[in-house]
mmCIF file of C-alpha atoms in Angstrom:
data_model
loop_
_atom_site.group_PDB
_atom_site.id
_atom_site.type_symbol
_atom_site.label_atom_id
_atom_site.label_comp_id
_atom_site.label_asym_id
_atom_site.label_seq_id
_atom_site.Cartn_x
_atom_site.Cartn_y
_atom_site.Cartn_z
ATOM 1 C CA MET A 10 147.939 -60.935 96.838
ATOM 2 C CA TYR A 11 148.643 -60.684 93.127
ATOM 3 C CA LEU A 12 146.570 -63.937 92.368
ATOM 4 C CA ALA A 13 143.698 -62.247 94.159
ATOM 5 C CA VAL A 14 143.639 -59.030 92.547
ATOM 6 C CA GLU A 15 144.303 -60.151 88.951
ATOM 7 C CA PRO A 16 140.570 -61.565 88.307
ATOM 8 C CA LEU A 17 139.100 -58.356 89.462
ATOM 9 C CA GLU A 18 141.712 -56.581 87.025
ATOM 10 C CA PHE A 19 140.421 -58.689 84.274
ATOM 11 C CA LEU A 20 137.033 -58.029 85.018
ATOM 12 C CA ARG A 21 137.638 -54.262 85.125
ATOM 13 C CA ILE A 22 138.985 -54.523 81.578
ATOM 14 C CA PHE A 23 136.386 -56.675 80.205
ATOM 15 C CA ILE A 24 133.608 -54.045 81.456
ATOM 16 C CA GLY A 25 135.643 -51.137 79.923
ATOM 17 C CA LEU A 26 136.508 -49.552 83.386
ATOM 18 C CA ASP A 27 140.327 -49.917 82.655
ATOM 19 C CA ALA A 28 142.331 -50.559 79.340
ATOM 20 C CA PRO A 29 144.999 -53.226 78.878
ATOM 21 C CA ALA A 30 148.567 -52.175 78.264
ATOM 22 C CA SER A 31 148.876 -54.127 75.217
ATOM 23 C CA ILE A 32 147.773 -52.418 72.301
ATOM 24 C CA LEU A 33 146.758 -55.459 70.581
ATOM 25 C CA PHE A 34 144.367 -56.325 73.327
ATOM 26 C CA CYS A 35 142.962 -53.074 73.328
ATOM 27 C CA SER A 36 142.243 -53.460 69.483
ATOM 28 C CA LEU A 37 140.605 -56.548 70.120
ATOM 29 C CA LEU A 38 138.459 -55.171 72.941
ATOM 30 C CA ILE A 39 137.586 -52.471 70.512
ATOM 31 C CA LEU A 40 136.370 -54.991 68.073
ATOM 32 C CA LEU A 41 134.173 -56.698 70.872
ATOM 33 C CA GLY A 42 132.848 -53.316 71.657
ATOM 34 C CA MET A 43 131.738 -52.504 68.275
ATOM 35 C CA LEU A 44 130.214 -55.862 68.134
ATOM 36 C CA CYS A 45 128.389 -55.645 71.365
ATOM 37 C CA ILE A 46 127.262 -52.286 70.130
ATOM 38 C CA THR A 47 125.683 -53.370 66.960
ATOM 39 C CA LYS A 48 124.049 -56.651 68.177
ATOM 40 C CA GLY A 49 122.818 -54.594 71.120
ATOM 41 C CA GLY A 50 121.647 -51.813 69.203
ATOM 42 C CA ASP A 51 119.691 -54.169 66.860
ATOM 43 C CA LEU A 52 118.043 -55.807 69.953
ATOM 44 C CA PHE A 53 117.229 -52.486 71.731
ATOM 45 C CA THR A 54 115.883 -51.013 68.483
ATOM 46 C CA ASP A 55 113.783 -54.020 67.569
ATOM 47 C CA SER A 56 112.162 -54.432 70.952
ATOM 48 C CA SER A 57 111.459 -50.724 71.153
ATOM 49 C CA VAL A 58 109.498 -50.735 67.905
ATOM 50 C CA GLU A 59 107.732 -53.857 69.003
ATOM 51 C CA ILE A 60 106.959 -52.246 72.340
ATOM 52 C CA ALA A 61 105.616 -49.473 70.460
ATOM 53 C CA ARG A 62 103.533 -51.498 67.832
ATOM 54 C CA LEU A 63 102.027 -53.612 71.042
ATOM 55 C CA THR A 64 100.987 -50.570 73.240
ATOM 56 C CA ARG A 65 99.928 -48.720 70.045
ATOM 57 C CA ILE A 66 101.918 -45.851 71.339
ATOM 58 C CA PRO A 67 103.869 -43.829 68.873
ATOM 59 C CA PRO A 68 107.603 -44.780 68.427
ATOM 60 C CA VAL A 69 108.696 -40.918 69.330
ATOM 61 C CA ILE A 70 106.893 -41.008 72.378
ATOM 62 C CA ILE A 71 108.712 -44.391 73.549
ATOM 63 C CA GLY A 72 112.032 -42.835 72.200
ATOM 64 C CA ALA A 73 111.353 -39.852 74.090
ATOM 65 C CA THR A 74 110.486 -41.757 77.580
ATOM 66 C CA ILE A 75 112.051 -45.418 78.103
ATOM 67 C CA VAL A 76 114.630 -45.250 75.427
ATOM 68 C CA SER A 77 116.137 -41.948 76.282
ATOM 69 C CA MET A 78 115.907 -43.041 80.149
ATOM 70 C CA SER A 79 117.962 -46.243 79.295
ATOM 71 C CA THR A 80 120.554 -44.356 77.260
ATOM 72 C CA THR A 81 120.978 -41.603 79.867
ATOM 73 C CA PHE A 82 121.339 -43.570 82.590
ATOM 74 C CA PRO A 83 125.063 -44.248 82.089
ATOM 75 C CA GLU A 84 125.778 -40.399 82.081
ATOM 76 C CA LEU A 85 123.668 -40.078 85.357
ATOM 77 C CA MET A 86 125.918 -42.337 87.086
ATOM 78 C CA VAL A 87 129.163 -40.805 85.758
ATOM 79 C CA SER A 88 127.897 -37.328 86.847
ATOM 80 C CA VAL A 89 126.899 -38.349 90.298
ATOM 81 C CA THR A 90 130.263 -40.164 90.976
ATOM 82 C CA GLY A 91 131.955 -37.079 89.822
ATOM 83 C CA THR A 92 129.988 -34.595 92.012
ATOM 84 C CA LEU A 93 130.445 -37.073 94.800
ATOM 85 C CA ALA A 94 134.249 -36.714 94.043
ATOM 86 C CA GLY A 95 134.248 -33.203 94.193
ATOM 87 C CA LYS A 96 134.009 -32.697 90.459
ATOM 88 C CA GLY A 97 130.707 -30.949 90.270
ATOM 89 C CA ASP A 98 131.494 -28.341 87.427
ATOM 90 C CA LEU A 99 131.946 -31.575 85.151
ATOM 91 C CA ALA A 100 128.459 -32.648 85.626
ATOM 92 C CA VAL A 101 127.147 -29.510 83.678
ATOM 93 C CA GLY A 102 129.665 -29.505 81.279
ATOM 94 C CA ASN A 103 128.837 -33.421 80.822
ATOM 95 C CA ALA A 104 125.171 -32.647 80.412
ATOM 96 C CA LEU A 105 125.284 -29.614 78.354
ATOM 97 C CA GLY A 106 127.916 -31.155 76.157
ATOM 98 C CA SER A 107 125.920 -34.238 75.637
ATOM 99 C CA CYS A 108 122.932 -32.078 74.272
ATOM 100 C CA LEU A 109 125.327 -30.374 71.881
ATOM 101 C CA CYS A 110 126.479 -33.587 70.620
ATOM 102 C CA ASN A 111 122.874 -35.147 70.526
ATOM 103 C CA ILE A 112 121.810 -32.314 68.109
ATOM 104 C CA GLY A 113 124.667 -31.087 66.123
ATOM 105 C CA LEU A 114 126.425 -34.371 65.765
ATOM 106 C CA ILE A 115 124.054 -37.236 65.865
ATOM 107 C CA ILE A 116 120.807 -35.662 64.415
ATOM 108 C CA GLY A 117 122.889 -33.829 61.681
ATOM 109 C CA SER A 118 125.030 -36.779 60.492
ATOM 110 C CA CYS A 119 121.747 -38.515 60.809
ATOM 111 C CA ALA A 120 119.647 -36.289 58.599
ATOM 112 C CA LEU A 121 122.844 -36.691 56.156
ATOM 113 C CA LEU A 122 122.666 -40.236 56.210
ATOM 114 C CA LYS A 123 119.110 -40.390 55.751
ATOM 115 C CA GLY A 124 119.622 -38.219 52.818
ATOM 116 C CA TYR A 125 122.102 -40.894 51.187
ATOM 117 C CA LEU A 126 120.047 -43.864 52.065
ATOM 118 C CA SER A 127 117.225 -42.116 50.645
ATOM 119 C CA ARG A 128 118.818 -41.426 47.110
ATOM 120 C CA LYS A 129 120.012 -44.977 47.047
ATOM 121 C CA ARG A 130 116.566 -46.721 48.166
ATOM 122 C CA LYS A 131 114.300 -43.945 46.262
ATOM 123 C CA THR A 132 112.503 -42.918 49.328
ATOM 124 C CA GLU A 133 111.430 -39.600 50.738
ATOM 125 C CA SER A 134 114.395 -37.896 52.438
ATOM 126 C CA GLY A 135 114.182 -36.351 55.850
ATOM 127 C CA ILE A 136 113.832 -37.457 59.527
ATOM 128 C CA PRO A 137 110.135 -37.185 60.625
ATOM 129 C CA VAL A 138 109.083 -34.687 63.103
ATOM 130 C CA SER A 139 105.498 -34.185 64.083
ATOM 131 C CA ARG A 140 104.039 -30.874 65.286
ATOM 132 C CA LEU A 141 103.202 -33.136 68.360
ATOM 133 C CA THR A 142 106.784 -33.561 68.595
ATOM 134 C CA ILE A 143 108.170 -30.070 68.264
ATOM 135 C CA VAL A 144 105.246 -28.306 70.501
ATOM 136 C CA GLY A 145 105.429 -31.419 72.976
ATOM 137 C CA PRO A 146 108.996 -32.906 73.886
ATOM 138 C CA GLY A 147 110.578 -30.272 71.776
ATOM 139 C CA PHE A 148 109.143 -27.291 73.995
ATOM 140 C CA PHE A 149 110.489 -28.956 76.962
ATOM 141 C CA MET A 150 113.730 -29.393 75.500
ATOM 142 C CA LEU A 151 113.871 -25.696 74.642
ATOM 143 C CA PHE A 152 112.315 -24.552 78.117
ATOM 144 C CA SER A 153 114.766 -26.723 80.199
ATOM 145 C CA GLY A 154 118.117 -25.410 78.042
ATOM 146 C CA ILE A 155 116.767 -22.088 78.624
ATOM 147 C CA LEU A 156 116.064 -22.119 82.103
ATOM 148 C CA VAL A 157 119.286 -23.845 83.200
ATOM 149 C CA TRP A 158 121.219 -21.370 81.499
ATOM 150 C CA VAL A 159 119.265 -18.611 83.062
ATOM 151 C CA PHE A 160 119.319 -20.342 86.589
ATOM 152 C CA SER A 161 123.256 -20.247 86.362
ATOM 153 C CA LEU A 162 123.233 -16.327 85.989
ATOM 154 C CA PHE A 163 122.216 -15.208 89.128
ATOM 155 C CA SER A 164 122.553 -17.602 92.230
ATOM 156 C CA THR A 165 125.469 -19.439 93.195
ATOM 157 C CA GLY A 166 123.861 -21.011 96.181
ATOM 158 C CA GLY A 167 126.957 -21.685 98.245
ATOM 159 C CA ALA A 168 128.816 -23.679 95.350
ATOM 160 C CA VAL A 169 132.599 -23.629 95.657
ATOM 161 C CA THR A 170 135.169 -24.500 92.791
ATOM 162 C CA GLN A 171 137.720 -27.451 93.417
ATOM 163 C CA SER A 172 139.806 -24.943 94.875
ATOM 164 C CA GLY A 173 137.789 -23.786 97.344
ATOM 165 C CA ALA A 174 137.051 -20.463 96.209
ATOM 166 C CA PRO A 175 133.309 -19.310 95.777
ATOM 167 C CA ALA A 176 131.890 -20.100 92.421
ATOM 168 C CA GLU A 177 131.323 -17.377 89.958
ATOM 169 C CA PHE A 178 128.645 -19.164 88.182
ATOM 170 C CA ALA A 179 126.460 -22.384 89.917
ATOM 171 C CA ILE A 180 123.313 -23.912 89.996
ATOM 172 C CA ALA A 181 121.690 -24.213 93.534
ATOM 173 C CA ARG A 182 119.451 -26.618 95.129
ATOM 174 C CA TRP A 183 116.403 -25.061 95.055
ATOM 175 C CA GLN A 184 116.957 -24.302 91.434
ATOM 176 C CA ALA A 185 117.369 -28.278 90.797
ATOM 177 C CA VAL A 186 114.052 -28.629 92.773
ATOM 178 C CA CYS A 187 112.564 -26.432 90.062
ATOM 179 C CA LEU A 188 114.395 -28.472 87.182
ATOM 180 C CA LEU A 189 113.229 -31.685 88.971
ATOM 181 C CA CYS A 190 109.466 -30.309 88.443
ATOM 182 C CA VAL A 191 110.008 -29.491 84.889
ATOM 183 C CA LEU A 192 111.031 -33.442 84.954
ATOM 184 C CA ALA A 193 107.975 -34.309 86.447
ATOM 185 C CA ALA A 194 105.775 -32.461 84.150
ATOM 186 C CA TYR A 195 107.739 -33.857 81.075
ATOM 187 C CA ILE A 196 106.837 -37.324 82.338
ATOM 188 C CA LEU A 197 103.256 -36.283 83.233
ATOM 189 C CA PHE A 198 102.996 -34.886 79.526
ATOM 190 C CA SER A 199 104.294 -38.083 77.635
ATOM 191 C CA LEU A 200 102.170 -40.341 79.778
ATOM 192 C CA ARG A 201 99.135 -38.265 79.042
ATOM 193 C CA VAL A 202 100.150 -38.371 75.210
ATOM 194 C CA ALA A 203 100.952 -41.974 75.437
ATOM 195 C CA MET A 204 97.364 -42.903 76.653
ATOM 196 C CA ALA A 205 95.681 -40.483 74.134
ATOM 197 C CA SER A 206 97.502 -41.938 71.345
ATOM 198 C CA ARG A 207 96.145 -45.575 71.941
ATOM 199 C CA HIS A 208 92.904 -43.702 70.742
ATOM 200 C CA ASP A 209 93.716 -40.841 68.420
ATOM 201 C CA PHE A 210 96.929 -42.389 66.541
ATOM 202 C CA GLY A 211 96.607 -46.043 67.442
ATOM 203 C CA GLU A 212 95.086 -46.675 64.034
ATOM 204 C CA GLU A 213 98.092 -45.312 62.148
ATOM 205 C CA LEU A 214 100.306 -47.800 63.811
ATOM 206 C CA GLU A 215 100.958 -51.413 62.606
ATOM 207 C CA LEU A 216 99.400 -53.957 64.513
ATOM 208 C CA PRO A 217 101.643 -56.704 66.144
ATOM 209 C CA PRO A 218 100.534 -60.234 65.221
ATOM 210 C CA LEU A 219 98.601 -62.446 67.178
ATOM 211 C CA ILE A 220 99.690 -63.433 70.282
ATOM 212 C CA GLU A 221 98.964 -66.508 72.056
ATOM 213 C CA ASN A 222 100.463 -65.698 75.538
ATOM 214 C CA GLN A 223 100.796 -61.934 75.921
ATOM 215 C CA VAL A 224 102.659 -62.281 79.283
ATOM 216 C CA LYS A 225 105.522 -64.297 77.754
ATOM 217 C CA TYR A 226 105.595 -62.014 74.814
ATOM 218 C CA CYS A 227 105.944 -59.064 76.911
ATOM 219 C CA LEU A 228 108.632 -60.594 79.228
ATOM 220 C CA LYS A 229 110.561 -61.700 76.139
ATOM 221 C CA LEU A 230 110.385 -57.971 74.804
ATOM 222 C CA ALA A 231 111.354 -56.664 78.207
ATOM 223 C CA LEU A 232 114.252 -58.861 78.173
ATOM 224 C CA MET A 233 115.241 -57.905 74.544
ATOM 225 C CA PHE A 234 114.997 -54.091 75.662
ATOM 226 C CA PHE A 235 117.399 -54.823 78.658
ATOM 227 C CA ILE A 236 120.010 -57.061 77.098
ATOM 228 C CA GLY A 237 120.058 -54.633 74.221
ATOM 229 C CA ALA A 238 120.596 -51.647 76.517
ATOM 230 C CA CYS A 239 123.132 -53.451 78.339
ATOM 231 C CA LEU A 240 125.507 -54.518 75.067
ATOM 232 C CA VAL A 241 125.186 -50.977 74.002
ATOM 233 C CA VAL A 242 126.626 -49.265 77.178
ATOM 234 C CA LEU A 243 128.969 -52.075 77.599
ATOM 235 C CA GLY A 244 130.354 -51.818 74.119
ATOM 236 C CA SER A 245 130.376 -48.346 74.278
ATOM 237 C CA ARG A 246 132.400 -48.149 77.339
ATOM 238 C CA LEU A 247 134.799 -50.757 75.769
ATOM 239 C CA LEU A 248 135.063 -48.851 72.516
ATOM 240 C CA VAL A 249 135.842 -45.643 74.434
ATOM 241 C CA THR A 250 138.192 -46.609 76.923
ATOM 242 C CA ASN A 251 140.480 -48.738 74.394
ATOM 243 C CA ALA A 252 140.341 -46.380 71.531
ATOM 244 C CA VAL A 253 141.631 -43.462 74.329
ATOM 245 C CA GLN A 254 144.285 -46.125 75.156
ATOM 246 C CA VAL A 255 145.432 -46.325 71.612
ATOM 247 C CA ALA A 256 145.184 -42.675 70.902
ATOM 248 C CA ARG A 257 147.507 -41.909 73.674
ATOM 249 C CA TYR A 258 150.085 -44.828 72.611
ATOM 250 C CA PHE A 259 150.243 -43.131 69.279
ATOM 251 C CA GLU A 260 150.880 -39.623 71.084
ATOM 252 C CA VAL A 261 147.624 -38.013 70.086
ATOM 253 C CA SER A 262 146.724 -34.769 71.959
ATOM 254 C CA GLU A 263 144.723 -34.869 75.099
ATOM 255 C CA LEU A 264 142.547 -31.999 73.560
ATOM 256 C CA LEU A 265 141.897 -33.788 70.555
ATOM 257 C CA ILE A 266 140.928 -37.008 72.392
ATOM 258 C CA GLY A 267 138.643 -35.295 74.544
ATOM 259 C CA LEU A 268 136.844 -33.465 71.362
ATOM 260 C CA THR A 269 136.714 -36.639 69.231
ATOM 261 C CA ILE A 270 136.563 -39.940 71.449
ATOM 262 C CA LEU A 271 135.406 -38.700 74.741
ATOM 263 C CA ALA A 272 132.830 -36.318 73.350
ATOM 264 C CA VAL A 273 131.282 -38.744 70.863
ATOM 265 C CA GLY A 274 131.528 -41.554 73.508
ATOM 266 C CA THR A 275 129.600 -40.093 76.107
ATOM 267 C CA SER A 276 126.338 -40.055 73.692
ATOM 268 C CA LEU A 277 127.530 -43.358 71.792
ATOM 269 C CA PRO A 278 124.206 -45.225 72.988
ATOM 270 C CA GLU A 279 122.050 -42.378 71.726
ATOM 271 C CA TYR A 280 124.393 -42.216 68.539
ATOM 272 C CA THR A 281 124.037 -46.085 68.008
ATOM 273 C CA ILE A 282 120.038 -45.960 68.464
ATOM 274 C CA SER A 283 119.693 -43.267 66.106
ATOM 275 C CA VAL A 284 121.794 -44.372 63.358
ATOM 276 C CA LEU A 285 119.933 -47.876 63.557
ATOM 277 C CA SER A 286 116.747 -46.480 63.714
ATOM 278 C CA ILE A 287 117.523 -44.437 60.488
ATOM 279 C CA ILE A 288 118.857 -47.442 58.730
ATOM 280 C CA LYS A 289 115.805 -49.643 59.865
ATOM 281 C CA GLY A 290 113.216 -46.784 58.794
ATOM 282 C CA HIS A 291 112.364 -45.934 62.047
ATOM 283 C CA GLY A 292 113.398 -42.412 62.179
ATOM 284 C CA ALA A 293 110.715 -40.995 64.666
ATOM 285 C CA LEU A 294 112.455 -43.566 67.505
ATOM 286 C CA GLY A 295 115.858 -41.749 67.020
ATOM 287 C CA THR A 296 114.443 -38.318 67.072
ATOM 288 C CA GLY A 297 112.182 -39.029 70.189
ATOM 289 C CA ASN A 298 115.308 -40.295 71.701
ATOM 290 C CA ILE A 299 117.462 -37.509 71.424
ATOM 291 C CA ILE A 300 115.109 -35.076 72.298
ATOM 292 C CA GLY A 301 114.365 -37.113 75.433
ATOM 293 C CA ALA A 302 118.091 -37.552 76.297
ATOM 294 C CA ASN A 303 118.339 -33.919 76.150
ATOM 295 C CA VAL A 304 115.429 -33.514 78.522
ATOM 296 C CA LEU A 305 116.782 -35.842 80.981
ATOM 297 C CA ASN A 306 120.353 -34.591 80.719
ATOM 298 C CA ILE A 307 119.432 -30.911 81.778
ATOM 299 C CA ASN A 308 116.240 -32.013 84.627
ATOM 300 C CA MET A 309 117.508 -35.138 85.785
ATOM 301 C CA VAL A 310 121.249 -35.498 85.337
ATOM 302 C CA ILE A 311 122.190 -31.662 86.476
ATOM 303 C CA ALA A 312 119.169 -31.692 89.097
ATOM 304 C CA ILE A 313 120.243 -34.994 90.984
ATOM 305 C CA CYS A 314 123.810 -33.624 91.004
ATOM 306 C CA ALA A 315 123.090 -30.230 92.348
ATOM 307 C CA LEU A 316 121.064 -31.818 95.180
ATOM 308 C CA ILE A 317 123.848 -33.545 96.433
ATOM 309 C CA HIS A 318 126.146 -30.451 95.982
ATOM 310 C CA PRO A 319 125.336 -26.986 94.480
ATOM 311 C CA LEU A 320 127.047 -27.219 91.100
ATOM 312 C CA PRO A 321 129.906 -24.648 90.139
ATOM 313 C CA ILE A 322 129.603 -23.669 86.574
ATOM 314 C CA GLN A 323 132.488 -22.815 84.562
ATOM 315 C CA ARG A 324 132.776 -19.600 82.594
ATOM 316 C CA GLN A 325 132.857 -21.299 79.090
ATOM 317 C CA THR A 326 129.515 -23.012 79.985
ATOM 318 C CA VAL A 327 128.110 -20.060 80.718
ATOM 319 C CA ILE A 328 129.253 -17.861 77.667
ATOM 320 C CA LEU A 329 129.463 -20.458 75.026
ATOM 321 C CA ASP A 330 127.841 -23.952 75.868
ATOM 322 C CA GLY A 331 124.807 -22.877 77.264
ATOM 323 C CA PRO A 332 123.898 -20.235 74.309
ATOM 324 C CA VAL A 333 124.850 -22.868 71.540
ATOM 325 C CA VAL A 334 122.797 -25.627 73.313
ATOM 326 C CA ILE A 335 119.945 -23.020 73.006
ATOM 327 C CA LEU A 336 120.893 -22.198 69.354
ATOM 328 C CA LEU A 337 121.066 -25.780 68.296
ATOM 329 C CA ILE A 338 117.453 -26.594 69.550
ATOM 330 C CA VAL A 339 116.165 -23.290 68.056
ATOM 331 C CA ALA A 340 117.672 -24.398 64.819
ATOM 332 C CA MET A 341 116.494 -27.892 65.213
ATOM 333 C CA LEU A 342 112.915 -27.265 65.914
ATOM 334 C CA GLY A 343 112.678 -24.263 63.495
ATOM 335 C CA LEU A 344 114.346 -25.927 60.554
ATOM 336 C CA ALA A 345 111.611 -29.021 61.262
ATOM 337 C CA TRP A 346 108.441 -26.839 61.954
ATOM 338 C CA LYS A 347 107.543 -26.164 58.262
ATOM 339 C CA LYS A 348 107.800 -29.472 56.503
ATOM 340 C CA LYS A 349 107.708 -31.382 59.820
ATOM 341 C CA VAL A 350 110.843 -33.255 58.688
ATOM 342 C CA ILE A 351 114.698 -32.475 59.366
ATOM 343 C CA SER A 352 115.913 -32.463 55.879
ATOM 344 C CA THR A 353 119.473 -33.067 54.603
ATOM 345 C CA SER A 354 120.206 -29.403 54.026
ATOM 346 C CA SER A 355 119.030 -28.807 57.939
ATOM 347 C CA GLY A 356 121.109 -31.727 58.986
ATOM 348 C CA ALA A 357 123.985 -29.865 57.498
ATOM 349 C CA ILE A 358 123.140 -26.943 59.252
ATOM 350 C CA LEU A 359 123.120 -28.366 62.491
ATOM 351 C CA LEU A 360 126.265 -30.341 61.897
ATOM 352 C CA ALA A 361 128.138 -27.089 60.850
ATOM 353 C CA ILE A 362 127.107 -25.147 64.009
ATOM 354 C CA TYR A 363 128.520 -28.031 65.891
ATOM 355 C CA ILE A 364 131.935 -27.990 64.222
ATOM 356 C CA GLY A 365 131.935 -24.318 64.480
ATOM 357 C CA TYR A 366 131.103 -24.648 68.085
ATOM 358 C CA LEU A 367 134.181 -27.181 68.491
ATOM 359 C CA LEU A 368 136.647 -24.545 66.593
ATOM 360 C CA VAL A 369 135.495 -21.761 68.981
ATOM 361 C CA ALA A 370 135.926 -23.927 72.136
ATOM 362 C CA THR A 371 139.227 -25.277 71.115
ATOM 363 C CA PHE A 372 141.059 -22.296 69.757
ATOM 364 C CA GLY A 373 138.915 -19.522 71.414
ATOM 365 C CA PHE A 374 139.054 -20.664 74.802
ATOM 366 C CA ALA A 375 141.753 -22.599 75.035
ATOM 367 C CA SER A 376 144.013 -19.515 74.026
ATOM 368 C CA SER A 377 142.336 -17.281 76.513
#
């Protein structure tokens, strides 16, 4: 029996579902995870940029659609699994928490990174954000954040907490249908912009080299994209699972683990793609990825989970998490509106808001 189970246990360890008891083995798997993330991120970013060049669609649209769908898929699976297990309130917290991390931590730190690289390379600082991005995907992101927060205030839809008591705040099934309608509108908008971009903006994009076999080249790009996405997700799982095990070994508090390793870990695919996009000089791809991921987290993850069961929402999510998500979205879009870039100072403001949120969530709600 032991021999029959052992290979399955090793498989779960090597795909990041479980952590080994040995700290040395955990450390080796952390290094393996970092290697997977780095190599997978390279493949993912390069293939995404090449797809944008080949289709003559702006990288920000590529990032806001196929890239963000790929990086958000693991979060969808985790949230759906939790909902089926009767932990639906975690789905809303996970989705909104990812939005907070995406804007405050990822966009904020990437803007600071871009400022540092610009000084070294003597190039223009700031992450480019076009007006089209702000009034298009940016509007959908803001509207979705406000809509899900307002929805949570006035209808529980029969949702119950884990203890079986009626939920004070929740997302009902009919509200989930509304969110899916917003998602459909976002996808249709992105497709329309993508088609128009081939004519209106295509001349601004760098053309790919002459390709003899288009079908073979497209299949190669699709394979690179898929392998890159899988490596990023696998590396993220290995890194987070084993880092938590090491942290617990050194008796780091569960609260600190949740606010650091797990908070960053759930958004690690988005973080990896955004950072590598900045380093490789494709900042628009990373920005589109973050905006698209936020739209999908709200309108896809929350909606699908709410269709399974009406989702109970914790009081902290209504009072703190939701309003701060809206604040960060408004701050990001507002700071980028005038100069059409997220500057280093703007990144510092977003990061400061996120750190302030963590402090309030830790010391304010933990003590109440």
